[in-house]
C-alpha cells in the first residue's frame, strides 16, 4: 500500500483513503484471503467498500460461531473423553460457500464479470441451465463406472465446455471449485442429484478432482 506522501526524514504518511484501504486489507487477511486476491478485490472498479464491510461482518460472525463450536467440542472431549467420532464442529463448507459468493458479489473475478456481460447481452441462461442439468443426468447414468473411467472423464470435459460456452471461461481451477460447491452447498447437491439420481453430486465431484488433477 503506497503512502500518500513521504517526509524529508523518510516517514511515510497515509491519508484517510489509504487508512480505509488498510482496514479492508486487515479484515480480508483475518478472513484468510490471500494478498493477491485482496489486491484484485480492492483494485476492481466494481468494489463497494460498504457492501464489502457488510459481507466481512457476516463472515467474521460465522467465524466466531465456528470457533465457539470448536471450543464446545474440545471441552466435551476434556470432560467426557472421545466417545464418538463427531467431526461436524470442523465443518467449514458453509463458510467456504459464503466466502465464494461474497467474492462473486464484489465482482473480483474475471469469470464473474464475464458472466455479467453475457447476462447483459441477453444470454439464454434458462436454456443453458437445462443443458447443464442434462449433462448432470448423463453423468448420473454413469455411476456404475469409476470416476476415472475415460468415458466419465470425457463427459467432465463436456461439462467444462458447456459452462465455458454458456456462462464464463471455466478453467480447471474454476471447475475444481465448482466441484467442491456441488457437494458443499446443499442447494446444488439437491439439484444435481435430482437431475442424475442420488449420489450424482458426489460422483461428479470425484470425477472433477481426477480431471483437474491431470497434467
Coordinates of N, CA and C in Angstrom, one line a residue:
X1 N 0.8 -1.2 0.0 CA 0.0 0.0 0.0 C 0.9 1.2 0.0
X2 N 0.9 2.0 -1.1 CA 1.8 3.1 -1.2 C 1.3 4.3 -0.3
X3 N 2.3 5.0 0.3 CA 1.8 6.1 1.2 C 1.4 7.3 0.4
X4 N 0.6 8.2 1.0 CA 0.1 9.4 0.3 C 1.3 10.3 0.1
X5 N 2.2 10.3 1.0 CA 3.4 11.2 0.9 C 4.5 10.6 1.8
X6 N 5.7 11.1 1.6 CA 6.9 10.8 2.4 C 7.6 12.0 2.9
X7 N 7.9 12.1 4.2 CA 8.5 13.3 4.7 C 10.0 13.3 4.4
X8 N 10.7 14.4 4.6 CA 12.1 14.5 4.3 C 12.9 13.6 5.2
X9 N 12.3 13.2 6.4 CA 13.0 12.3 7.2 C 12.8 10.8 6.9
X10 N 11.9 10.7 5.8 CA 11.7 9.3 5.4 C 10.4 8.6 6.0
X11 N 9.7 9.4 6.8 CA 8.4 8.8 7.3 C 7.3 8.8 6.3
X12 N 6.6 7.7 6.3 CA 5.5 7.5 5.3 C 4.2 8.1 5.9
X13 N 3.5 8.9 5.2 CA 2.3 9.5 5.6 C 1.1 8.9 4.8
X14 N 0.0 8.6 5.5 CA -1.1 7.9 4.9 C -2.4 8.8 5.1
X15 N -3.2 9.0 4.1 CA -4.4 9.8 4.2 C -5.6 8.9 4.6
X16 N -6.8 9.4 4.7 CA -7.9 8.7 5.1 C -8.2 7.5 4.1
X17 N -8.1 7.8 2.8 CA -8.3 6.8 1.8 C -7.4 5.6 2.0
X18 N -6.2 5.9 2.3 CA -5.2 4.8 2.5 C -5.5 4.0 3.7
X19 N -5.9 4.7 4.8 CA -6.3 4.0 6.0 C -7.5 3.1 5.9
X20 N -8.5 3.6 5.1 CA -9.6 2.7 4.8 C -9.2 1.5 4.0
X21 N -8.3 1.7 3.1 CA -7.8 0.5 2.3 C -7.1 -0.5 3.2
X22 N -6.3 0.1 4.2 CA -5.6 -0.8 5.1 C -6.6 -1.5 6.0
X23 N -7.6 -0.9 6.4 CA -8.7 -1.5 7.2 C -9.2 -2.7 6.4
X24 N -9.5 -2.5 5.1 CA -10.1 -3.6 4.3 C -9.1 -4.7 4.2
X25 N -7.8 -4.4 4.0 CA -6.8 -5.4 3.8 C -6.7 -6.3 5.1
X26 N -6.7 -5.6 6.3 CA -6.6 -6.3 7.5 C -7.8 -7.3 7.8
X27 N -9.0 -6.8 7.4 CA -10.2 -7.6 7.6 C -10.2 -8.8 6.7
X28 N -9.8 -8.6 5.4 CA -9.7 -9.7 4.5 C -8.7 -10.7 4.9
X29 N -7.5 -10.2 5.5 CA -6.5 -11.1 5.9 C -7.0 -12.0 7.1
X30 N -7.8 -11.4 8.0 CA -8.4 -12.1 9.1 C -9.3 -13.2 8.6
X31 N -9.9 -13.0 7.4 CA -10.8 -14.0 6.8 C -10.1 -14.9 5.9
X32 N -8.7 -14.9 6.0 CA -7.9 -15.8 5.3 C -7.9 -15.7 3.7
X33 N -8.1 -14.5 3.3 CA -8.0 -14.2 1.8 C -6.5 -14.0 1.5
X34 N -6.0 -14.6 0.4 CA -4.6 -14.4 0.0 C -4.4 -12.9 -0.4
X35 N -3.2 -12.4 -0.2 CA -2.9 -11.0 -0.5 C -3.2 -10.7 -2.0
X36 N -2.9 -11.7 -2.9 CA -3.1 -11.5 -4.3 C -4.6 -11.3 -4.6
X37 N -5.5 -12.0 -3.9 CA -6.9 -11.9 -4.1 C -7.4 -10.6 -3.5
X38 N -6.8 -10.2 -2.4 CA -7.2 -8.9 -1.8 C -6.9 -7.8 -2.7
X39 N -5.8 -7.8 -3.3 CA -5.4 -6.7 -4.2 C -6.4 -6.6 -5.4
X40 N -6.7 -7.8 -5.9 CA -7.7 -7.9 -7.1 C -9.0 -7.3 -6.7
X41 N -9.5 -7.6 -5.5 CA -10.8 -7.1 -5.0 C -10.8 -5.6 -4.8
X42 N -9.7 -5.1 -4.1 CA -9.7 -3.7 -3.9 C -9.4 -2.8 -5.1
X43 N -8.8 -3.4 -6.1 CA -8.5 -2.6 -7.3 C -9.6 -2.7 -8.3
X44 N -10.5 -3.6 -8.1 CA -11.6 -3.7 -9.0 C -12.5 -2.5 -9.0
X45 N -12.9 -2.0 -10.2 CA -13.7 -0.8 -10.3 C -15.1 -1.0 -9.7
X46 N -15.5 -2.2 -9.6 CA -16.9 -2.5 -9.1 C -16.9 -2.6 -7.5
X47 N -15.7 -2.6 -6.9 CA -15.6 -2.8 -5.5 C -16.4 -1.7 -4.7
X48 N -17.3 -2.2 -3.8 CA -18.1 -1.3 -3.0 C -17.7 -1.5 -1.5
X49 N -16.9 -0.5 -0.9 CA -16.4 -0.7 0.4 C -17.5 -1.0 1.5
X50 N -18.6 -0.3 1.4 CA -19.7 -0.5 2.4 C -20.3 -1.9 2.3
X51 N -20.6 -2.3 1.0 CA -21.1 -3.6 0.8 C -20.2 -4.7 1.2
X52 N -18.9 -4.5 0.9 CA -17.8 -5.5 1.3 C -17.8 -5.6 2.9
X53 N -17.9 -4.4 3.5 CA -17.8 -4.4 5.0 C -19.0 -5.2 5.6
X54 N -20.2 -5.1 5.0 CA -21.3 -5.9 5.4 C -21.0 -7.4 5.3
X55 N -20.4 -7.8 4.2 CA -20.1 -9.2 3.9 C -19.0 -9.6 4.9
X56 N -18.0 -8.8 5.2 CA -16.9 -9.1 6.1 C -17.5 -9.4 7.5
X57 N -18.4 -8.5 7.9 CA -19.1 -8.7 9.2 C -19.8 -10.1 9.3
X58 N -20.5 -10.4 8.2 CA -21.2 -11.7 8.2 C -20.2 -12.9 8.3
X59 N -19.1 -12.8 7.6 CA -18.1 -13.8 7.6 C -17.4 -13.9 8.9
X60 N -17.1 -12.8 9.5 CA -16.5 -12.8 10.9 C -17.4 -13.3 11.9
X61 N -18.7 -13.1 11.8 CA -19.7 -13.6 12.7 C -19.7 -15.1 12.6
X62 N -19.7 -15.6 11.4 CA -19.7 -17.1 11.1 C -18.4 -17.7 11.7
X63 N -17.3 -17.0 11.5 CA -16.0 -17.5 12.1 C -16.1 -17.6 13.6
X64 N -16.7 -16.6 14.2 CA -16.8 -16.6 15.7 C -17.7 -17.8 16.1
X65 N -18.8 -18.0 15.4 CA -19.7 -19.2 15.7 C -18.9 -20.5 15.6
X66 N -18.1 -20.5 14.5 CA -17.3 -21.8 14.3 C -16.3 -22.0 15.4
X67 N -15.7 -21.0 15.8 CA -14.7 -21.1 17.0 C -15.4 -21.5 18.2
X68 N -16.6 -21.0 18.5 CA -17.4 -21.4 19.7 C -17.7 -22.8 19.6
X69 N -18.1 -23.3 18.4 CA -18.4 -24.8 18.3 C -17.2 -25.6 18.6
X70 N -16.0 -25.2 18.1 CA -14.8 -25.9 18.3 C -14.4 -26.0 19.8
X71 N -14.6 -24.8 20.5 CA -14.3 -24.8 21.9 C -15.3 -25.7 22.7
X72 N -16.6 -25.7 22.3 CA -17.5 -26.6 23.0 C -17.2 -28.0 22.7
X73 N -16.7 -28.3 21.5 CA -16.3 -29.7 21.2 C -15.1 -30.1 22.0
X74 N -14.1 -29.2 22.1 CA -12.9 -29.6 22.8 C -13.2 -29.8 24.3
X75 N -14.1 -28.9 24.9 CA -14.5 -29.1 26.3 C -15.2 -30.4 26.5
X76 N -16.0 -30.8 25.6 CA -16.7 -32.0 25.7 C -15.8 -33.2 25.8
X77 N -14.7 -33.2 24.9 CA -13.7 -34.2 24.9 C -13.0 -34.2 26.3
X78 N -12.7 -33.0 26.8 CA -12.0 -32.8 28.0 C -12.8 -33.4 29.2
X79 N -14.1 -33.2 29.2 CA -14.9 -33.7 30.3 C -15.3 -35.1 30.2
X80 N -15.6 -35.6 28.9 CA -16.2 -36.9 28.8 C -15.2 -37.9 28.0
X81 N -14.2 -37.4 27.4 CA -13.3 -38.2 26.6 C -13.9 -38.4 25.2
X82 N -13.2 -39.1 24.4 CA -13.7 -39.3 23.0 C -14.6 -40.5 23.0
X83 N -15.9 -40.2 22.9 CA -16.9 -41.2 22.9 C -17.4 -41.5 21.5
X84 N -17.5 -40.5 20.7 CA -18.0 -40.7 19.3 C -17.1 -39.9 18.4
X85 N -17.0 -40.4 17.1 CA -16.2 -39.7 16.1 C -17.1 -38.6 15.4
X86 N -17.3 -37.5 16.1 CA -18.2 -36.5 15.5 C -17.3 -35.3 15.1
X87 N -17.2 -35.1 13.8 CA -16.4 -34.0 13.2 C -17.2 -32.9 12.7
X88 N -18.5 -32.8 13.0 CA -19.3 -31.7 12.5 C -18.8 -30.3 12.9
X89 N -18.1 -30.3 14.1 CA -17.6 -29.0 14.6 C -16.5 -28.4 13.6
X90 N -15.9 -29.3 12.8 CA -14.9 -28.9 11.9 C -15.4 -28.5 10.5
X91 N -16.7 -28.6 10.3 CA -17.3 -28.4 9.0 C -17.2 -26.9 8.7
X92 N -16.5 -26.5 7.6 CA -16.4 -25.1 7.2 C -17.1 -24.9 5.8
X93 N -17.8 -25.9 5.3 CA -18.4 -25.8 4.0 C -19.3 -24.5 3.8
X94 N -20.1 -24.2 4.8 CA -21.0 -23.1 4.7 C -20.1 -21.8 4.6
X95 N -19.1 -21.7 5.4 CA -18.2 -20.5 5.4 C -17.5 -20.4 4.0
X96 N -17.0 -21.5 3.5 CA -16.3 -21.5 2.2 C -17.3 -21.1 1.1
X97 N -18.5 -21.6 1.1 CA -19.5 -21.3 0.1 C -19.9 -19.8 0.2
X98 N -20.1 -19.3 1.4 CA -20.5 -17.9 1.5 C -19.3 -17.0 1.1
X99 N -18.1 -17.4 1.4 CA -16.9 -16.7 1.0 C -16.9 -16.6 -0.5
X100 N -17.1 -17.7 -1.2 CA -17.1 -17.7 -2.7 C -18.2 -16.8 -3.2
X101 N -19.4 -16.8 -2.6 CA -20.5 -15.9 -3.1 C -20.1 -14.5 -2.9
X102 N -19.4 -14.2 -1.8 CA -19.0 -12.8 -1.5 C -18.1 -12.3 -2.5
X103 N -17.1 -13.2 -2.9 CA -16.1 -12.8 -3.9 C -16.9 -12.5 -5.2
X104 N -17.8 -13.3 -5.6 CA -18.5 -13.1 -6.8 C -19.4 -11.8 -6.8
X105 N -20.0 -11.6 -5.6 CA -20.8 -10.4 -5.5 C -20.0 -9.1 -5.6
X106 N -18.7 -9.1 -5.2 CA -17.9 -8.0 -5.3 C -17.3 -7.8 -6.7
X107 N -17.5 -8.8 -7.5 CA -17.1 -8.7 -8.9 C -15.5 -8.8 -9.0
X108 N -14.9 -9.5 -8.1 CA -13.4 -9.5 -8.1 C -12.8 -10.6 -9.0
X109 N -13.6 -11.3 -9.7 CA -13.1 -12.3 -10.6 C -13.5 -12.1 -12.0
X110 N -12.6 -12.3 -13.0 CA -12.9 -12.2 -14.4 C -14.1 -13.0 -14.8
X111 N -14.2 -14.2 -14.2 CA -15.3 -15.1 -14.5 C -16.6 -14.5 -14.2
X112 N -16.7 -13.8 -13.1 CA -18.0 -13.2 -12.7 C -18.3 -12.0 -13.6
X113 N -17.3 -11.2 -14.0 CA -17.5 -10.1 -14.9 C -18.0 -10.6 -16.3
X114 N -17.4 -11.8 -16.7 CA -17.8 -12.4 -18.0 C -19.2 -12.8 -17.9
X115 N -19.6 -13.4 -16.8 CA -21.0 -13.8 -16.6 C -21.9 -12.6 -16.7
X116 N -21.6 -11.5 -16.0 CA -22.4 -10.3 -16.0 C -22.6 -9.8 -17.5
X117 N -21.5 -9.8 -18.2 CA -21.5 -9.3 -19.6 C -22.5 -10.2 -20.5
X118 N -22.5 -11.5 -20.3 CA -23.4 -12.4 -21.0 C -24.8 -12.1 -20.6
X119 N -25.0 -11.9 -19.3 CA -26.4 -11.6 -18.8 C -26.9 -10.3 -19.4
X120 N -26.0 -9.3 -19.5 CA -26.5 -8.0 -20.1 C -26.7 -8.1 -21.6
X121 N -26.0 -9.1 -22.3 CA -26.2 -9.2 -23.7 C -27.4 -10.1 -24.1
X122 N -28.2 -10.5 -23.0 CA -29.4 -11.3 -23.3 C -29.2 -12.8 -23.4
X123 N -28.1 -13.3 -22.9 CA -27.9 -14.8 -23.0 C -29.0 -15.6 -22.4
X124 N -29.4 -16.7 -23.1 CA -30.5 -17.5 -22.6 C -30.0 -18.5 -21.5
X125 N -30.0 -18.0 -20.3 CA -29.5 -18.8 -19.2 C -30.4 -20.0 -18.9
X126 N -31.7 -19.8 -19.2 CA -32.6 -20.9 -18.9 C -32.3 -22.1 -19.7
X127 N -32.1 -21.9 -21.0 CA -31.7 -23.0 -21.9 C -30.4 -23.6 -21.5
X128 N -29.4 -22.7 -21.1 CA -28.1 -23.1 -20.7 C -28.2 -24.0 -19.5
X129 N -29.0 -23.6 -18.5 CA -29.2 -24.4 -17.3 C -29.8 -25.7 -17.6
X130 N -30.7 -25.8 -18.6 CA -31.3 -27.0 -19.0 C -30.3 -28.0 -19.6
X131 N -29.4 -27.4 -20.4 CA -28.3 -28.2 -21.0 C -27.4 -28.7 -19.9
X132 N -27.1 -27.8 -18.9 CA -26.2 -28.2 -17.8 C -26.9 -29.4 -17.0
X133 N -28.2 -29.3 -16.7 CA -28.8 -30.4 -16.0 C -28.9 -31.7 -16.8
X134 N -29.0 -31.5 -18.1 CA -29.0 -32.7 -18.9 C -27.6 -33.4 -18.9
X135 N -26.6 -32.6 -18.7 CA -25.2 -33.2 -18.6 C -25.0 -33.9 -17.3
X136 N -25.6 -33.3 -16.2 CA -25.5 -34.0 -14.9 C -26.3 -35.3 -15.0
X137 N -27.4 -35.3 -15.7 CA -28.2 -36.5 -15.8 C -27.4 -37.6 -16.5
X138 N -26.7 -37.2 -17.6 CA -25.8 -38.1 -18.3 C -24.7 -38.7 -17.4
X139 N -24.2 -37.8 -16.6 CA -23.1 -38.3 -15.7 C -23.7 -39.2 -14.6
X140 N -24.9 -38.9 -14.2 CA -25.6 -39.7 -13.2 C -25.8 -41.1 -13.7
X141 N -26.0 -41.3 -15.0 CA -26.2 -42.6 -15.5 C -25.0 -43.4 -15.6
X142 N -23.8 -42.8 -15.3 CA -22.5 -43.4 -15.5 C -22.0 -43.8 -14.1
X143 N -22.8 -43.8 -13.1 CA -22.3 -44.0 -11.7 C -21.8 -45.5 -11.5
X144 N -22.2 -46.3 -12.4 CA -21.7 -47.7 -12.3 C -20.2 -47.8 -12.7
X145 N -19.7 -46.8 -13.3 CA -18.3 -46.7 -13.7 C -17.5 -46.0 -12.7
X146 N -16.2 -46.2 -12.8 CA -15.2 -45.5 -11.9 C -15.2 -44.0 -12.4
X147 N -15.1 -43.1 -11.4 CA -14.9 -41.7 -11.8 C -13.8 -41.4 -12.7
X148 N -12.8 -42.3 -12.7 CA -11.6 -42.2 -13.5 C -11.7 -42.8 -14.9
X149 N -12.8 -43.5 -15.1 CA -13.0 -44.1 -16.4 C -12.9 -43.0 -17.5
X150 N -12.3 -43.4 -18.7 CA -12.1 -42.4 -19.8 C -13.4 -41.8 -20.3
X151 N -14.5 -42.7 -20.3 CA -15.8 -42.2 -20.7 C -16.3 -41.1 -19.8
X152 N -16.1 -41.3 -18.5 CA -16.6 -40.4 -17.5 C -15.8 -39.1 -17.6
X153 N -14.5 -39.2 -17.8 CA -13.6 -38.1 -17.9 C -14.0 -37.2 -19.1
X154 N -14.4 -37.9 -20.2 CA -14.8 -37.2 -21.4 C -16.0 -36.4 -21.2
X155 N -16.9 -36.9 -20.4 CA -18.2 -36.2 -20.0 C -17.9 -35.0 -19.1
X156 N -16.8 -35.1 -18.3 CA -16.4 -34.0 -17.4 C -15.9 -32.9 -18.3
X157 N -15.1 -33.2 -19.3 CA -14.6 -32.3 -20.3 C -15.8 -31.6 -21.0
X158 N -16.8 -32.3 -21.3 CA -18.0 -31.8 -22.0 C -18.7 -30.8 -21.0
X159 N -18.8 -31.1 -19.7 CA -19.4 -30.3 -18.7 C -18.6 -28.9 -18.6
X160 N -17.3 -29.0 -18.7 CA -16.5 -27.8 -18.6 C -16.7 -26.9 -19.9
X161 N -16.9 -27.6 -21.0 CA -17.2 -26.8 -22.3 C -18.6 -26.1 -22.2
X162 N -19.6 -26.8 -21.6 CA -20.9 -26.2 -21.5 C -20.9 -25.0 -20.6
X163 N -20.1 -25.0 -19.5 CA -20.0 -23.9 -18.7 C -19.3 -22.7 -19.4
X164 N -18.2 -23.1 -20.1 CA -17.5 -22.0 -20.8 C -18.3 -21.4 -21.9
X165 N -19.0 -22.2 -22.7 CA -19.8 -21.7 -23.8 C -21.0 -20.8 -23.3
X166 N -21.6 -21.2 -22.2 CA -22.8 -20.5 -21.8 C -22.7 -19.5 -20.6
X167 N -21.7 -19.7 -19.8 CA -21.6 -18.8 -18.6 C -20.3 -18.0 -18.5
X168 N -19.2 -18.6 -18.4 CA -17.9 -18.0 -18.3 C -16.8 -19.0 -18.6
X169 N -15.6 -18.5 -18.8 CA -14.5 -19.3 -19.1 C -14.2 -20.2 -17.9
X170 N -14.4 -21.5 -18.1 CA -14.3 -22.4 -17.0 C -12.9 -23.1 -17.0
X171 N -11.9 -22.5 -16.3 CA -10.6 -23.1 -16.2 C -10.7 -24.3 -15.3
X172 N -9.6 -25.1 -15.3 CA -9.6 -26.3 -14.4 C -9.7 -25.8 -12.9
X173 N -9.1 -24.7 -12.6 CA -9.1 -24.2 -11.2 C -10.6 -23.9 -10.8
X174 N -11.3 -23.2 -11.8 CA -12.7 -22.9 -11.5 C -13.5 -24.1 -11.4
X175 N -13.3 -25.1 -12.4 CA -14.0 -26.3 -12.4 C -13.9 -27.1 -11.1
X176 N -12.7 -27.1 -10.5 CA -12.5 -27.8 -9.3 C -13.2 -27.1 -8.1
X177 N -13.2 -25.8 -8.2 CA -14.0 -25.1 -7.2 C -15.5 -25.3 -7.3
X178 N -16.0 -25.5 -8.5 CA -17.4 -25.8 -8.7 C -17.7 -27.2 -8.2
X179 N -16.8 -28.1 -8.4 CA -16.9 -29.5 -7.9 C -17.1 -29.5 -6.4
X180 N -16.3 -28.7 -5.7 CA -16.5 -28.6 -4.2 C -17.8 -28.0 -3.8
X181 N -18.3 -27.0 -4.6 CA -19.5 -26.4 -4.4 C -20.7 -27.3 -4.6
X182 N -20.6 -28.2 -5.6 CA -21.6 -29.1 -5.9 C -22.0 -30.0 -4.8
X183 N -21.0 -30.3 -3.9 CA -21.3 -31.2 -2.7 C -21.3 -30.4 -1.4
X184 N -20.7 -29.2 -1.4 CA -20.6 -28.4 -0.2 C -21.9 -27.6 0.0
X185 N -22.6 -27.3 -1.0 CA -23.8 -26.5 -0.9 C -25.0 -27.4 -1.2
X186 N -25.8 -27.5 -0.2 CA -27.0 -28.4 -0.3 C -27.9 -28.0 -1.4
X187 N -28.0 -26.7 -1.8 CA -28.8 -26.3 -2.9 C -28.4 -27.0 -4.2
X188 N -27.1 -27.0 -4.4 CA -26.5 -27.5 -5.6 C -26.6 -29.1 -5.6
X189 N -26.3 -29.6 -4.4 CA -26.4 -31.1 -4.3 C -27.8 -31.6 -4.7
X190 N -28.8 -30.9 -4.1 CA -30.2 -31.4 -4.4 C -30.5 -31.3 -5.9
X191 N -30.1 -30.2 -6.5 CA -30.4 -30.0 -7.9 C -29.7 -31.1 -8.8
X192 N -28.5 -31.3 -8.5 CA -27.7 -32.3 -9.3 C -28.2 -33.7 -9.1
X193 N -28.5 -34.0 -7.8 CA -29.0 -35.4 -7.5 C -30.4 -35.6 -8.1
X194 N -31.1 -34.5 -8.2 CA -32.5 -34.6 -8.8 C -32.3 -34.9 -10.3
X195 N -31.3 -34.3 -10.9 CA -31.1 -34.5 -12.3 C -30.6 -35.8 -12.7
X196 N -29.6 -36.3 -11.9 CA -28.9 -37.5 -12.2 C -29.1 -38.7 -11.3
X197 N -29.9 -38.5 -10.2 CA -30.1 -39.6 -9.3 C -29.3 -39.4 -8.0
X198 N -29.6 -40.1 -7.0 CA -28.9 -40.0 -5.7 C -27.4 -40.3 -5.9
X199 N -26.6 -39.5 -5.3 CA -25.1 -39.7 -5.4 C -24.4 -39.1 -6.6
X200 N -25.2 -38.4 -7.5 CA -24.6 -37.8 -8.7 C -23.6 -36.7 -8.3
X201 N -24.0 -35.9 -7.4 CA -23.1 -34.7 -7.0 C -21.8 -35.2 -6.5
X202 N -21.8 -36.2 -5.6 CA -20.5 -36.8 -5.1 C -19.7 -37.4 -6.2
X203 N -20.4 -38.1 -7.1 CA -19.7 -38.8 -8.2 C -19.1 -37.7 -9.2
X204 N -19.8 -36.7 -9.5 CA -19.3 -35.6 -10.3 C -18.1 -34.9 -9.7
X205 N -18.1 -34.7 -8.4 CA -17.0 -34.1 -7.7 C -15.8 -34.9 -7.8
X206 N -15.9 -36.2 -7.5 CA -14.8 -37.2 -7.6 C -14.2 -37.2 -9.0
X207 N -15.1 -37.2 -10.0 CA -14.6 -37.2 -11.4 C -13.9 -35.9 -11.7
X208 N -14.4 -34.8 -11.2 CA -13.8 -33.5 -11.5 C -12.4 -33.4 -10.9
X209 N -12.3 -33.9 -9.6 CA -11.0 -33.9 -8.9 C -10.0 -34.7 -9.7
X210 N -10.4 -35.8 -10.3 CA -9.4 -36.6 -11.1 C -9.1 -35.8 -12.4
X211 N -10.1 -35.2 -13.0 CA -9.9 -34.5 -14.3 C -9.0 -33.3 -14.1
X212 N -9.2 -32.6 -13.0 CA -8.4 -31.4 -12.7 C -7.0 -31.7 -12.2
X213 N -6.8 -33.0 -11.7 CA -5.5 -33.4 -11.2 C -4.6 -33.9 -12.3
X214 N -5.1 -34.0 -13.5 CA -4.3 -34.5 -14.7 C -3.4 -33.3 -15.2
X215 N -2.3 -33.7 -15.6 CA -1.3 -32.7 -16.2 C -1.9 -32.1 -17.5

